[in-house]
Tab-separated table of C-alpha atoms in Angstrom:
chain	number	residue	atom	x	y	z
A	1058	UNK	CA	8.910	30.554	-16.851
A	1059	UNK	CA	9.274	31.636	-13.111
A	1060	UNK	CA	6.819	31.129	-10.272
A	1061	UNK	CA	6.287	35.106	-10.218
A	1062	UNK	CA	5.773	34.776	-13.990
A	1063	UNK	CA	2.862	31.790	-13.758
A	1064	UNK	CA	1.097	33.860	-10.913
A	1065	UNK	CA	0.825	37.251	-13.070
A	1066	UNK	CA	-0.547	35.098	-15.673
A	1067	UNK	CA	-3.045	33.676	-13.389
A	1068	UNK	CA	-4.196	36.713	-12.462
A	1069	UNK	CA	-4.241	38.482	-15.406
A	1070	UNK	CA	-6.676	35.490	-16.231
A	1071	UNK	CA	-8.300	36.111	-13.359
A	1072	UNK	CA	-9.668	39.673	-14.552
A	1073	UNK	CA	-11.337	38.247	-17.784
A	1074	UNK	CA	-14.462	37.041	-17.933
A	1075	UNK	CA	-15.257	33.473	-17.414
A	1076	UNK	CA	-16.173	31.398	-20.653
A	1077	UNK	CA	-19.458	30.159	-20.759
A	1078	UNK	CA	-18.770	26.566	-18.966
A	1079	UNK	CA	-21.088	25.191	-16.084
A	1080	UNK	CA	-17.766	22.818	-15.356
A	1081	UNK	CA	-14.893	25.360	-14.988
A	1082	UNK	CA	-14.946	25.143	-11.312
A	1083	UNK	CA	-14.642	21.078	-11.231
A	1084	UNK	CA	-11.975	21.738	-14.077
A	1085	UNK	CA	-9.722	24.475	-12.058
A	1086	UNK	CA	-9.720	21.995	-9.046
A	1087	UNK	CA	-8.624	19.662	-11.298
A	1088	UNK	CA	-5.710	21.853	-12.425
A	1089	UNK	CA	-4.618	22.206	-8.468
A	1090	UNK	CA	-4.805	18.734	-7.971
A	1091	UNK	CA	-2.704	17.725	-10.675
A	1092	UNK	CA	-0.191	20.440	-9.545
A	1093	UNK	CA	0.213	19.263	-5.930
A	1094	UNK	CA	0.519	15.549	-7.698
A	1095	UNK	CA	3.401	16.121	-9.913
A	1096	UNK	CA	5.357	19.233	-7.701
A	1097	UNK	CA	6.170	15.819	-5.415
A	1098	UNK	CA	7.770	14.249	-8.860
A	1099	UNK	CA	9.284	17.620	-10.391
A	1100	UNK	CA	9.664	21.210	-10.756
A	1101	UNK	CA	10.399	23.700	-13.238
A	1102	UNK	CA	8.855	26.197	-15.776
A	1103	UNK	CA	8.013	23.469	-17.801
A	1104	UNK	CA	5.748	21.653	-15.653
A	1105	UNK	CA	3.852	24.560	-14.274
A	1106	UNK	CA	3.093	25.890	-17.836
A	1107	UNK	CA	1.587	22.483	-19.395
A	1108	UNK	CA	-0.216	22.096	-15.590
A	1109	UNK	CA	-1.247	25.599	-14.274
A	1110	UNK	CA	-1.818	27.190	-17.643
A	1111	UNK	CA	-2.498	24.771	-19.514
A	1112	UNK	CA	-6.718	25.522	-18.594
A	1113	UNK	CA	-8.507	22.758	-20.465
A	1114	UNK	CA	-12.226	23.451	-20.905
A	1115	UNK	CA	-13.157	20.136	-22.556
A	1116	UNK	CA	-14.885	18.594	-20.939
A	1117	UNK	CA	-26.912	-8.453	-3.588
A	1118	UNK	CA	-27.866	-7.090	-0.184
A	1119	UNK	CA	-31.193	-6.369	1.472
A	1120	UNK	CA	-31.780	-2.939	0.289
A	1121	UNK	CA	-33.881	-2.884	-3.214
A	1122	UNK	CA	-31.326	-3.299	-6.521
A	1123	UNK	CA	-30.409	-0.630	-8.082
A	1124	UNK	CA	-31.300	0.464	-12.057
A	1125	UNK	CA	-28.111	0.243	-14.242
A	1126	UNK	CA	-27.730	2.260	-18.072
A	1127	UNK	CA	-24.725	1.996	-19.020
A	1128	UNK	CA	-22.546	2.975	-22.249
A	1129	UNK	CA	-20.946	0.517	-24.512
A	1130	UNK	CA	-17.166	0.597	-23.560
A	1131	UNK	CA	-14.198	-1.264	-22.655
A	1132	UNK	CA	-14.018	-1.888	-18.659
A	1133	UNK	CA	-10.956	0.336	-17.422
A	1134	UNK	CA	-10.741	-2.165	-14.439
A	1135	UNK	CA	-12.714	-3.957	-12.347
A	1136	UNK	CA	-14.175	-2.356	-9.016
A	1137	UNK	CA	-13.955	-4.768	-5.820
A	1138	UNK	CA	-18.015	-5.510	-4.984
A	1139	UNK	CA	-16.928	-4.808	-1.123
A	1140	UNK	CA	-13.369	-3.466	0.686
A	1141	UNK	CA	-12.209	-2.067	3.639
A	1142	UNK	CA	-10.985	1.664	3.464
A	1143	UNK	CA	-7.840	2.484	5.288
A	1144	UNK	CA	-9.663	3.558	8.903
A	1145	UNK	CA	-11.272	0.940	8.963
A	1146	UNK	CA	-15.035	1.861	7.096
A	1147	UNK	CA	-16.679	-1.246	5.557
A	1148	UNK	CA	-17.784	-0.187	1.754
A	1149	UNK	CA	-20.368	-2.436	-0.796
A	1150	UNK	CA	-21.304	-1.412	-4.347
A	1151	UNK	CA	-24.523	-0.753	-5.246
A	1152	UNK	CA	-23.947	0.510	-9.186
A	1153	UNK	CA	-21.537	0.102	-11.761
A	1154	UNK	CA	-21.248	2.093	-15.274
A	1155	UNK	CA	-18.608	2.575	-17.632
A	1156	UNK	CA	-17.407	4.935	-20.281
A	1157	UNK	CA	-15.082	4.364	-23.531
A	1158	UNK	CA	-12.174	6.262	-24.173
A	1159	UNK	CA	-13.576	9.205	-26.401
A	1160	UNK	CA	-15.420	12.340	-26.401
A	1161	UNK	CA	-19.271	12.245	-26.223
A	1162	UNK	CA	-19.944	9.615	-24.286
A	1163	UNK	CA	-22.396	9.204	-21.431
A	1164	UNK	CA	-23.677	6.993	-19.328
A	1165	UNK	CA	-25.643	6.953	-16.062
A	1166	UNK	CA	-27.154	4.946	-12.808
A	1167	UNK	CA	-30.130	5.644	-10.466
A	1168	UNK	CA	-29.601	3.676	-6.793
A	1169	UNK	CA	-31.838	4.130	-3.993
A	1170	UNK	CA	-31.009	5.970	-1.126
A	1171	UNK	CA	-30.882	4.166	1.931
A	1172	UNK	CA	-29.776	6.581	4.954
A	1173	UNK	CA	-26.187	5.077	4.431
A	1174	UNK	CA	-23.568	7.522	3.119
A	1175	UNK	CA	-22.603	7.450	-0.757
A	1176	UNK	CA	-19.343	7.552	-2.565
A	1177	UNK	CA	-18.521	7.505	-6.280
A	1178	UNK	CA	-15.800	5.147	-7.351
A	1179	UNK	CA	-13.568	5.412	-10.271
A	1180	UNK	CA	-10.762	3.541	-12.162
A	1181	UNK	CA	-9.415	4.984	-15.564
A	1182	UNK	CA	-7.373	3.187	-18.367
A	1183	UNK	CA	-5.390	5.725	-19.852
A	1184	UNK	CA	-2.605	7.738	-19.350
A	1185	UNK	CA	-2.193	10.428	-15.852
A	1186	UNK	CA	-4.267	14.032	-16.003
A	1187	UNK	CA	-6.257	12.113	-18.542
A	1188	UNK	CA	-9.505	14.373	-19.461
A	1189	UNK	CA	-12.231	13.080	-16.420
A	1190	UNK	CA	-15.536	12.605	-16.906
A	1191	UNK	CA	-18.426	15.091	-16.011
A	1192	UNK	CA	-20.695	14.167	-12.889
A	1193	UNK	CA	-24.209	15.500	-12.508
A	1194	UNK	CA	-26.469	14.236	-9.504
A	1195	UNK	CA	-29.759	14.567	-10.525
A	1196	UNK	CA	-29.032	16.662	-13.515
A	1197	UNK	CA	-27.162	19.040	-11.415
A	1198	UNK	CA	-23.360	19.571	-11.455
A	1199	UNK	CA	-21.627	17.671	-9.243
A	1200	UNK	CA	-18.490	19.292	-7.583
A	1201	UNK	CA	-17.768	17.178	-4.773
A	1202	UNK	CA	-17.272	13.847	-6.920
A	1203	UNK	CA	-14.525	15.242	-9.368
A	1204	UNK	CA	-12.030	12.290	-10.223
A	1205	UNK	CA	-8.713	12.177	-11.098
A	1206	UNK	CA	-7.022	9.539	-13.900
A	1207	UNK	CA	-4.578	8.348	-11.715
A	1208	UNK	CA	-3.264	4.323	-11.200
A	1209	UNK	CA	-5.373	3.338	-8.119
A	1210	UNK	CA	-8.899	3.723	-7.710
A	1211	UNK	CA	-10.274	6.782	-7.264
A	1212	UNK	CA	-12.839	7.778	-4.516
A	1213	UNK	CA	-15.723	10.962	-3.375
A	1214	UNK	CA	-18.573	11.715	-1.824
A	1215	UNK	CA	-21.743	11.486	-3.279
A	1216	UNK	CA	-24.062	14.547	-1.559
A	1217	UNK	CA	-27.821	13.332	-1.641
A	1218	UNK	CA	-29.866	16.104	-2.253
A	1219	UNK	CA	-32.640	16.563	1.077
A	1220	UNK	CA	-35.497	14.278	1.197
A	1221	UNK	CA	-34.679	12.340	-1.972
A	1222	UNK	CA	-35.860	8.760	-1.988
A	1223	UNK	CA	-32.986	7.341	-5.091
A	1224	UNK	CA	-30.486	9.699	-6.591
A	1225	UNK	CA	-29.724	9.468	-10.878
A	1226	UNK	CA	-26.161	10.199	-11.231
A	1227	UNK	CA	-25.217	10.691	-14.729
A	1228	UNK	CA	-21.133	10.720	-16.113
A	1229	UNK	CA	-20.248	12.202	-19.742
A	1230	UNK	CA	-17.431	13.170	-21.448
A	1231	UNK	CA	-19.394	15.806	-23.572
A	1232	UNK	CA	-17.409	18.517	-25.072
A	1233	UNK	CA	-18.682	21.810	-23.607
A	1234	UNK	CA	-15.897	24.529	-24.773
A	1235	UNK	CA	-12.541	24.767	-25.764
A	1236	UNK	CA	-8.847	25.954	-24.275
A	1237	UNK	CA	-5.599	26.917	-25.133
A	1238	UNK	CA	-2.377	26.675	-23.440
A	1239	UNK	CA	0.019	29.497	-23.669
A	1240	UNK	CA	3.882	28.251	-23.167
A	1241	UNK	CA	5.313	31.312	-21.772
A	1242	UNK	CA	3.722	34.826	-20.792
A	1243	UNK	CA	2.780	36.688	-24.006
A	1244	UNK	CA	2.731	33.863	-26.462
A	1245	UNK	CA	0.399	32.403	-28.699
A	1246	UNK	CA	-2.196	30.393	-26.960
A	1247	UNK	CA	-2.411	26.980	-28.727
A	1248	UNK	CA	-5.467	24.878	-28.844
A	1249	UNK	CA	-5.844	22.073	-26.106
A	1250	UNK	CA	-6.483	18.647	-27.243
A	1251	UNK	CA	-7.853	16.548	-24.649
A	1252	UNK	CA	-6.212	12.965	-23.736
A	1253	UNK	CA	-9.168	10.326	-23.055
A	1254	UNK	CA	-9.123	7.091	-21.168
A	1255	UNK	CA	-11.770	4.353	-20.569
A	1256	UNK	CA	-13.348	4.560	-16.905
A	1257	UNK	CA	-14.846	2.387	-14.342
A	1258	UNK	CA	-17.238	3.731	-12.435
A	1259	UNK	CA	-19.135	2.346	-9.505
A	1260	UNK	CA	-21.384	3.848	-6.865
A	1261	UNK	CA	-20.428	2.458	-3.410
A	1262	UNK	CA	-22.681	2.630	0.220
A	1263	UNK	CA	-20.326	2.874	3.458
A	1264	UNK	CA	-21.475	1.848	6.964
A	1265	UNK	CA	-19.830	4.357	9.522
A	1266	UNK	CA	-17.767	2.992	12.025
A	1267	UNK	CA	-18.847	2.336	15.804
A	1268	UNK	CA	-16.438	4.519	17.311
A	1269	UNK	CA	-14.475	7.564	16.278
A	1270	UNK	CA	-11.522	6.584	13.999
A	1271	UNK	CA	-8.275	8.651	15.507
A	1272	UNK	CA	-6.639	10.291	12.389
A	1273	UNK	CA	-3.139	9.942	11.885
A	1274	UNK	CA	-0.262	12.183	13.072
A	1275	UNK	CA	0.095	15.817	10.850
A	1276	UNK	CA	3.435	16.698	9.874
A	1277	UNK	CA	4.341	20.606	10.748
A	1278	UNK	CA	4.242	22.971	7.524
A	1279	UNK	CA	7.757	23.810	6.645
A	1280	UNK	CA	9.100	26.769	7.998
A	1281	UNK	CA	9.932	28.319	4.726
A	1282	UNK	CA	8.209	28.217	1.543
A	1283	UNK	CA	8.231	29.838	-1.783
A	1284	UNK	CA	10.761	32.551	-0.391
A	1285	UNK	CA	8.762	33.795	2.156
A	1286	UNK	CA	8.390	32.689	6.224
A	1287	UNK	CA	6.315	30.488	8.299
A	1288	UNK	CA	4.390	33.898	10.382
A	1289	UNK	CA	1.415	32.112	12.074
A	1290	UNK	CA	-0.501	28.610	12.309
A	1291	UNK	CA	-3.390	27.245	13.587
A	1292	UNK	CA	-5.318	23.660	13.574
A	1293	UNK	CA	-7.937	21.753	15.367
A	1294	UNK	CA	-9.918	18.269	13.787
A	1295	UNK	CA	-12.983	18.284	11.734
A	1296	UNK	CA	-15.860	18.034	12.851
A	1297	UNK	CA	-15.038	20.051	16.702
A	1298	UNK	CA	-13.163	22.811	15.029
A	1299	UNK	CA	-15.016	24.177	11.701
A	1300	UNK	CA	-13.501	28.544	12.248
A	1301	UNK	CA	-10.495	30.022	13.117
A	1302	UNK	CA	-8.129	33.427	12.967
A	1303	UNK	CA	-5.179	34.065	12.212
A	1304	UNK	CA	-2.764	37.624	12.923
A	1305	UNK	CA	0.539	38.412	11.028
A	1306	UNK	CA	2.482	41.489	9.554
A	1307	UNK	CA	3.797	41.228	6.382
A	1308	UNK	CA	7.097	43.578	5.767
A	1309	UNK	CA	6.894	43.311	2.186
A	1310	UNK	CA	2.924	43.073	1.692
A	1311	UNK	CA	2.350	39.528	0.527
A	1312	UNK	CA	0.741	36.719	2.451
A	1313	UNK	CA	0.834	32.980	1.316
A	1314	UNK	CA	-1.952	30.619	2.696
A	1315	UNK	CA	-1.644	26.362	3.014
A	1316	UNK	CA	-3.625	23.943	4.098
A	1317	UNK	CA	-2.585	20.493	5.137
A	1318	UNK	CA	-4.336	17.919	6.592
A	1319	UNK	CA	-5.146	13.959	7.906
A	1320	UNK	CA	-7.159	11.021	7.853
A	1321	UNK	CA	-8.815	8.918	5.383
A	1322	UNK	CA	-11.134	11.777	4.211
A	1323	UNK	CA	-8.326	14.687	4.405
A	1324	UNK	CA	-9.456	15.345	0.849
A	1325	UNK	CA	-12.469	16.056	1.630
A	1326	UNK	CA	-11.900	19.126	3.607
A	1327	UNK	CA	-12.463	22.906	2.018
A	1328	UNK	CA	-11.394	26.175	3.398
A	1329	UNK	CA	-12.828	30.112	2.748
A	1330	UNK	CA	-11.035	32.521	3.997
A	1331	UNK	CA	-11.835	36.490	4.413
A	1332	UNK	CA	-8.473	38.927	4.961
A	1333	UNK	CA	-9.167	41.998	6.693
A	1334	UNK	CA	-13.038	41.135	6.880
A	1335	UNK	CA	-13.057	41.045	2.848
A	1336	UNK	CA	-13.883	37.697	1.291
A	1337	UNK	CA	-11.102	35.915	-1.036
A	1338	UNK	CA	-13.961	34.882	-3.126
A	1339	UNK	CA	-11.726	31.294	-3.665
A	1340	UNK	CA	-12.330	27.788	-1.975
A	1341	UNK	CA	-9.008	25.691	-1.196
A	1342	UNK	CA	-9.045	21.946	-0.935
A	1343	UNK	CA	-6.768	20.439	1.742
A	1344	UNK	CA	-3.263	18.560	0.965
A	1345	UNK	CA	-1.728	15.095	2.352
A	1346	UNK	CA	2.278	14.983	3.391
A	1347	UNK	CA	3.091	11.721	4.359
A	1348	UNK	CA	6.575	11.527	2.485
A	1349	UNK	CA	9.077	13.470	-0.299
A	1350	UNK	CA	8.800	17.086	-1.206
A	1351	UNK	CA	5.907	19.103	0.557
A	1352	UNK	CA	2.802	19.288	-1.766
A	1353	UNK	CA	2.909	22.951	-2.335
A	1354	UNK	CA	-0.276	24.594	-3.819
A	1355	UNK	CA	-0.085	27.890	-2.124
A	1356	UNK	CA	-2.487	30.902	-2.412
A	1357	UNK	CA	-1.026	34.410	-2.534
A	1358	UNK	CA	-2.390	37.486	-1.315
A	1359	UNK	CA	-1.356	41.297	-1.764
A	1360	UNK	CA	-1.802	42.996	2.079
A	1361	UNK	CA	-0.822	45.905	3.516
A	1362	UNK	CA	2.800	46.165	3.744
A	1363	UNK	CA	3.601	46.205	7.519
A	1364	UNK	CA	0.349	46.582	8.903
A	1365	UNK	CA	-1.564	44.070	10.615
A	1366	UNK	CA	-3.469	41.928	8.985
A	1367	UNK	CA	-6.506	39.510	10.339
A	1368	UNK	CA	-7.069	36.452	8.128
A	1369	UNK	CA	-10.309	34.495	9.254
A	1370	UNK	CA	-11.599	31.023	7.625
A	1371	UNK	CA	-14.294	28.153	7.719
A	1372	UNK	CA	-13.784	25.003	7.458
A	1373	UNK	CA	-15.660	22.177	6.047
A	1374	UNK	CA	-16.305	18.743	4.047
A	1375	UNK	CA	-17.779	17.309	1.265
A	1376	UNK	CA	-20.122	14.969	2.080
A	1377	UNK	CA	-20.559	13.050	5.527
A	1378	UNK	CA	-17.789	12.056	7.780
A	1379	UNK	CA	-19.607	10.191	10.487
A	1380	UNK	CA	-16.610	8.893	12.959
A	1381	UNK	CA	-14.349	9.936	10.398
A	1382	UNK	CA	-12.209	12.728	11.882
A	1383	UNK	CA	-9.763	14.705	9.626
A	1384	UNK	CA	-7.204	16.472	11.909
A	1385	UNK	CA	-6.438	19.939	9.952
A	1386	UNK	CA	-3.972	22.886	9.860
A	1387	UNK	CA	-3.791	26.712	7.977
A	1388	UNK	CA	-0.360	28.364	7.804
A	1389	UNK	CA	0.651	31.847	6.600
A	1390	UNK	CA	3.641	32.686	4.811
A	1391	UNK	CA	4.877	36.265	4.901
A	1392	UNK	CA	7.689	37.854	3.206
């Protein structure tokens, strides 16, 4: 299957109705993290058909201890009680839980809060793009703390609802619909199965650092991509720069948009964008190129062919970033 072939199907999928799943959003950002993972590993039809399409809708310190429940499983791993991220920030855990490797499980841990930021922690046994689990903060969905089964620890931000005194976060691997996977454009859509693994889970507290932590160096986008032409860029570093604008032409009326970015949060960072004052009605995470193949997770648009087009954006992060820059940049693509 071509690239022009997975993007009709997407939006052809686009146009139906949504199934009735309060997780598809944390599930689709799934999808396009898994994509950027393995396009640095592979390409090919085959890939982007069990990847893109294949949409699976399964599912000791001073401060007072915290309350653990937690399911009856085999640990995945263990999770350090402190470390030391990569700029620098100075991380303790505060709650552990853990899940078995099978549908229906649950399991979940109240800590207090302490004015101290929050990140969830987790470690899966099992194999890559294994089915996560579910997060909900105080019964709520959780976006901002999806994880991904991968072989190092995993690690997001925990948003604290306002004013709350202890948060309940609560991790399942319910089954809330099902998917099907269609292996080419037009074929029969065959019934996902999903692949579970055992999980670690641990809530951690971070101490900010003193001083602003200088990000590292951003690589420029390429200057071609997916057939079409490096027209415009723009950057600036989270948190001084959170807008921006953007001008190109596009001869043959399509308009690619990426996002890369760095520092130890660069994940963290979102983007909206509006073309021609009209809202894309998406949200794009932000990618990492430090080495190999760019991580290529681009966002097509249909413009105006030849006319001049105005693409404006926001940027911003999940979670806090206290002295935690993220340098950031947004290139179009024209063709």
């Amino acid at each position: 299957m071509s690239a022009h072939d997975l993007r009709d199907v997407l939006r052809e999928r686009a146009g139906a109705p949504a199934p009735p799943n309060p997780h598809r959003h944390d599930q689709i950002r799934s999808r396009i993290r898994r994509t950027r993972v393995r396009r640095g590993a592979m390409a090919g039809a085959a890939v982007a058909a069990a990847v893109v399409l294949g949409v699976s809708l399964l599912p000791g310190a001073a401060e007072p201890p915290a309350r653990e429940i937690t399911a009856a499983a085999r640990p995945a791993a263990e999770l350090p009680e402190t470390f030391t991220s990569g700029d620098g920030t100075e991380y303790r855990r505060v709650a552990t839980a853990e899940l078995a490797a099978k549908g229906g499980q649950k399991a979940s841990v109240t800590v207090p809060v302490t004015g101290r930021p929050l990140d969830l922690a987790g470690l899966c046994q099992g194999r890559p793009g294994s089915q996560p689990p579910h997060v909900a903060v105080n019964g709520r969905p959780h976006r901002a703390s999806f994880l991904r089964c991968g072989k190092d620890m995993e690690l997001r931000p925990l948003v604290v609802p306002e004013g709350a005194t202890e948060v309940t976060v609560t991790f399942d691997t319910e089954i809330t619909g099902y998917g099907c996977v269609r292996e080419k454009k037009g074929g029969k859509c065959e019934p996902v199965k999903p692949h579970w693994a055992a999980w670690s889970l641990a809530v951690y507290e971070w101490t900010p650092p003193a001083e602003p932590v200088e990000p590292g160096e951003l690589r420029s986008p390429p200057a071609k991509l997916a057939g079409m032409r490096l027209a415009a860029r723009t950057g600036g570093t989270w948190t001084k720069e959170r807008s921006f604008e953007l001008v190109v032409r596009s001869p043959g009326g399509k308009l690619g948009l990426e996002q890369l970015c760095t520092g130890d949060l660069a994940r963290r960072i979102w983007f909206t964008y509006r073309i021609n004052g009209k809202d894309t009605g998406s949200t794009a995470d932000c990618g990492t190129w430090k080495s190999g193949p760019f991580p290529m997770a681009m966002a097509e648009h249909r413009v105006p062919k030849g006319e001049k087009v105005t693409i404006t954006g926001k940027v911003g992060l999940w979670g806090e970033a206290t002295n935690r820059p993220v340098r950031w940049v947004v290139a179009a693509y024209v063709n």
